[in-house]
Short mmCIF file of C-alpha atoms and ligand atoms in Angstrom, two decimals:
data_model
loop_
_atom_site.label_atom_id
_atom_site.label_comp_id
_atom_site.label_asym_id
_atom_site.label_seq_id
_atom_site.Cartn_x
_atom_site.Cartn_y
_atom_site.Cartn_z
CA MET A 104 -1.30 -16.57 40.60
CA SER A 105 -3.04 -15.62 36.95
CA GLU A 106 -1.69 -12.87 35.99
CA LYS A 107 -3.95 -9.69 34.61
CA LYS A 108 -4.40 -9.59 31.04
CA LYS A 109 -2.91 -6.62 29.69
CA PRO A 110 -5.10 -4.49 27.73
CA LYS A 111 -4.65 -3.55 24.16
CA LEU A 112 -4.51 0.06 23.41
CA LEU A 113 -1.93 -0.24 20.23
CA TYR A 114 -3.51 -1.31 16.99
CA THR A 115 -1.70 -1.02 13.58
CA ARG A 116 -2.71 0.72 10.63
CA ALA A 117 -3.76 -2.38 8.64
CA GLU A 118 -5.62 -3.20 12.37
CA MET A 119 -7.07 -0.22 12.54
CA PHE A 120 -8.23 0.08 8.94
CA GLU A 121 -10.32 -3.39 8.97
CA LEU A 122 -11.66 -2.52 12.50
CA ASN A 123 -13.02 0.76 11.07
CA LYS A 124 -14.37 -0.99 7.86
CA LYS A 125 -15.86 -3.48 9.83
CA LEU A 126 -17.89 -1.07 12.01
CA LEU A 127 -19.18 1.11 9.37
CA LEU A 128 -19.91 -1.38 7.77
CA LYS A 129 -22.26 -2.64 10.70
CA ARG A 130 -23.74 1.04 10.82
CA GLY A 131 -24.45 0.51 7.67
CA VAL A 132 -21.48 2.68 5.73
CA THR A 133 -19.55 1.77 2.96
CA ILE A 134 -16.55 2.53 1.44
CA GLU A 135 -17.32 3.22 -1.67
CA ALA A 136 -20.07 5.06 -0.34
CA ILE A 137 -17.66 7.25 0.84
CA ALA A 138 -15.26 7.82 -1.86
CA GLU A 139 -18.67 8.11 -3.83
CA ILE A 140 -18.91 11.50 -1.74
CA SER A 141 -15.31 12.75 -2.37
CA PHE A 142 -15.36 11.41 -6.32
CA LYS A 143 -18.70 14.22 -6.77
CA GLN A 144 -17.39 16.71 -4.80
CA GLN A 145 -13.29 16.88 -6.33
CA SER A 146 -15.00 16.41 -10.21
CA LYS A 147 -16.10 19.96 -9.85
CA TYR A 148 -12.83 21.43 -9.29
CA THR A 149 -10.92 18.35 -11.55
CA ASP A 150 -11.01 16.69 -14.57
CA ASN A 151 -9.96 13.02 -14.92
CA VAL A 152 -10.84 12.66 -11.06
CA THR A 153 -11.03 8.70 -10.62
CA ARG A 154 -13.04 6.59 -8.50
CA GLU A 155 -10.02 4.23 -7.89
CA LEU A 156 -8.60 7.28 -6.03
CA CYS A 157 -11.02 8.14 -3.89
CA ILE A 158 -11.22 4.60 -2.59
CA GLU A 159 -7.60 4.61 -2.03
CA SER A 160 -7.80 8.09 -0.38
CA VAL A 161 -10.71 6.98 2.03
CA GLU A 162 -8.84 3.80 2.91
CA LYS A 163 -5.53 5.48 3.56
CA ILE A 164 -7.60 7.89 5.83
CA LEU A 165 -9.42 5.04 7.76
CA SER A 166 -6.27 3.74 8.52
CA LEU A 167 -4.68 6.96 10.76
CA ARG A 168 -5.00 6.66 14.83
CA ASP A 169 -7.00 9.95 14.92
CA VAL A 170 -9.31 9.22 12.49
CA PHE A 171 -9.85 5.45 14.30
CA HIS A 172 -10.33 6.75 17.58
CA HIS A 173 -12.88 9.04 16.35
CA VAL A 174 -15.21 6.14 14.50
CA GLN A 175 -14.76 3.89 16.93
CA LEU A 176 -16.07 6.89 19.51
CA ALA A 177 -18.63 8.11 17.12
CA CYS A 178 -20.30 4.91 16.49
CA GLU A 179 -20.54 3.69 19.82
CA ILE A 180 -22.03 7.02 21.05
CA ASP A 181 -24.69 6.50 18.69
CA ARG A 182 -24.95 2.98 19.72
CA LEU A 183 -25.48 3.60 22.88
CA ALA A 184 -28.17 6.69 22.42
CA GLU A 185 -30.11 3.82 20.49
CA GLN A 186 -29.97 1.70 23.54
CA LYS A 187 -31.02 4.13 25.56
CA MET A 188 -27.80 4.04 27.77
CA PHE A 189 -26.99 7.62 28.77
CA GLN A 190 -28.45 9.17 31.68
CA GLY A 191 -29.48 12.82 32.22
CA PRO A 192 -30.13 15.16 29.53
CA ILE A 193 -27.59 14.27 27.39
CA GLN A 194 -29.29 10.79 26.22
CA ASP A 195 -32.32 12.88 24.59
CA ILE A 196 -30.38 15.69 22.90
CA ILE A 197 -27.69 13.31 20.88
CA TYR A 198 -31.04 10.62 20.54
CA GLU A 199 -32.98 13.68 19.24
CA ASP A 200 -30.31 15.26 17.02
CA LEU A 201 -30.56 18.43 18.97
CA GLY A 202 -29.71 20.86 15.74
CA MET A 203 -27.91 23.34 18.57
CA PHE A 204 -25.58 20.50 19.68
CA GLY A 205 -22.49 20.77 17.89
CA ILE A 206 -20.42 18.42 19.31
CA ASP A 207 -21.03 15.91 16.43
CA GLU A 208 -20.01 18.34 13.84
CA THR A 209 -16.44 19.82 16.49
CA MET A 210 -15.72 15.79 15.75
CA GLY A 211 -16.45 15.71 12.19
CA LEU A 212 -14.44 19.42 11.85
CA GLU A 213 -11.35 17.89 13.77
CA VAL A 214 -11.25 14.87 11.23
CA ALA A 215 -11.38 16.83 8.41
CA GLY A 216 -9.06 19.20 9.69
CA LEU A 217 -6.28 16.94 9.34
CA TYR A 218 -6.32 17.80 5.75
CA GLY A 219 -6.12 21.50 6.48
CA THR A 220 -8.66 24.68 6.12
CA ILE A 221 -10.07 22.96 2.32
CA GLY A 222 -10.56 19.85 4.26
CA GLN A 223 -12.78 21.78 7.10
CA THR A 224 -14.27 23.69 3.91
CA ASN A 225 -15.04 20.76 2.17
CA PHE A 226 -16.71 19.09 5.37
CA GLY A 227 -18.95 22.34 5.82
CA ASP A 228 -20.03 22.10 2.01
CA ILE A 229 -20.84 18.32 2.88
CA ASP A 230 -22.72 19.10 6.19
CA VAL A 231 -24.73 22.11 4.83
CA ASN A 232 -25.49 20.68 1.37
CA LYS A 233 -25.62 16.35 2.64
CA HIS A 234 -24.64 14.45 -0.22
CA GLY A 235 -25.57 10.72 -0.98
CA ILE A 236 -24.85 8.33 2.25
CA VAL A 237 -24.68 11.52 4.65
CA LYS A 238 -28.31 12.23 3.38
CA ARG A 239 -29.30 8.48 4.06
CA LEU A 240 -28.02 8.47 7.32
CA ASN A 241 -29.06 11.53 8.10
CA GLU A 242 -33.12 10.40 6.87
CA ALA A 243 -32.36 7.27 8.55
CA GLY A 244 -31.92 8.65 12.20
CA LYS A 245 -34.99 9.92 11.91
CA GLU A 246 -36.55 6.44 12.50
CA ASP A 247 -37.50 5.36 15.84
CA GLY A 248 -34.77 3.19 17.08
CA ILE A 249 -31.91 4.80 15.21
CA CYS A 250 -29.20 7.00 16.19
CA HIS A 251 -26.88 8.72 13.75
CA THR A 252 -26.22 11.84 15.33
CA PHE A 253 -22.26 11.34 15.06
CA LEU A 254 -22.25 8.54 12.37
CA ASP A 255 -23.35 11.54 9.83
CA ASP A 256 -20.57 13.91 10.56
CA ILE A 257 -17.41 11.39 10.70
CA VAL A 258 -18.59 10.07 7.66
CA GLY A 259 -19.01 13.46 5.95
CA ALA A 260 -15.71 14.13 7.72
CA ILE A 261 -13.95 11.44 5.93
CA ALA A 262 -15.31 11.88 2.68
CA ALA A 263 -14.22 15.25 3.10
CA ALA A 264 -10.86 14.47 3.65
CA ALA A 265 -10.49 12.21 1.01
CA SER A 266 -11.38 14.52 -1.32
CA THR A 267 -9.09 17.10 -0.21
CA ARG A 268 -5.94 14.40 -0.42
CA VAL A 269 -7.39 13.63 -3.93
CA ALA A 270 -6.86 17.37 -4.68
CA GLN A 271 -3.10 16.96 -3.00
CA VAL A 272 -2.33 13.89 -5.13
CA THR A 273 -3.42 15.50 -8.33
CA ASN A 274 -2.18 18.82 -7.60
CA GLU A 275 1.56 17.01 -6.85
CA GLU A 276 1.12 15.12 -10.24
CA LEU A 277 0.58 18.65 -11.92
CA ALA A 278 3.46 20.22 -9.88
CA HIS A 279 5.46 16.37 -11.64
CA GLU A 280 4.71 18.20 -14.78
CA ASP A 281 7.29 20.79 -14.82
CA GLU A 282 10.12 18.96 -16.68
CA HIS A 283 12.85 20.27 -14.24
CA VAL A 284 11.41 18.95 -10.68
CA GLN A 285 12.97 15.70 -9.53
CA ARG A 286 10.45 13.15 -8.78
CA LEU A 287 11.38 12.16 -4.61
CA SER A 288 9.34 8.93 -2.92
CA ILE A 289 9.85 10.19 0.54
CA PHE A 290 6.98 12.40 0.82
CA ASP A 291 3.24 10.34 1.49
CA LEU A 292 0.47 12.34 1.09
MG1 LIG B 20 -24.89 15.04 13.36
#
């Protein structure tokens, strides 16, 4: 008797990162484009922000399990809406990106909230002002056959979280300028 194949539910952080990177790319989003939003946002508050730190932050966030689940689900909802796979009123509500829908923003807030209130505030800024790739996704989503209802919020949230991580790393470095502070390596920002 052939044994039933066990479903794979758990992925390593490296696998989750690769799967997220691949899926985002398939949906037209690069890590660099997300990092660019973080760079622009943090440059307003901090001097000497580097693109490398922004990219590293986006990559780190893309390897987190919660983020993995959100990215994978958000992209699938959009894809299913594009293929008119939903039944009932929700098909048109998602496909047409109804402004009063809000569940896409809820998902974005959840992801940005992994980096606290500042993460969520940064997400609010990106959501309202629609920087870079978020703006491009939003506009492209209005074209026939394309749905970016969930993707634009997830991408904005990753940028907001990364932007907040950049601020945390920068502040940690500043705190170490105090000569009495002993450098420990057990904390992973
Ligand atoms: Mg949206």
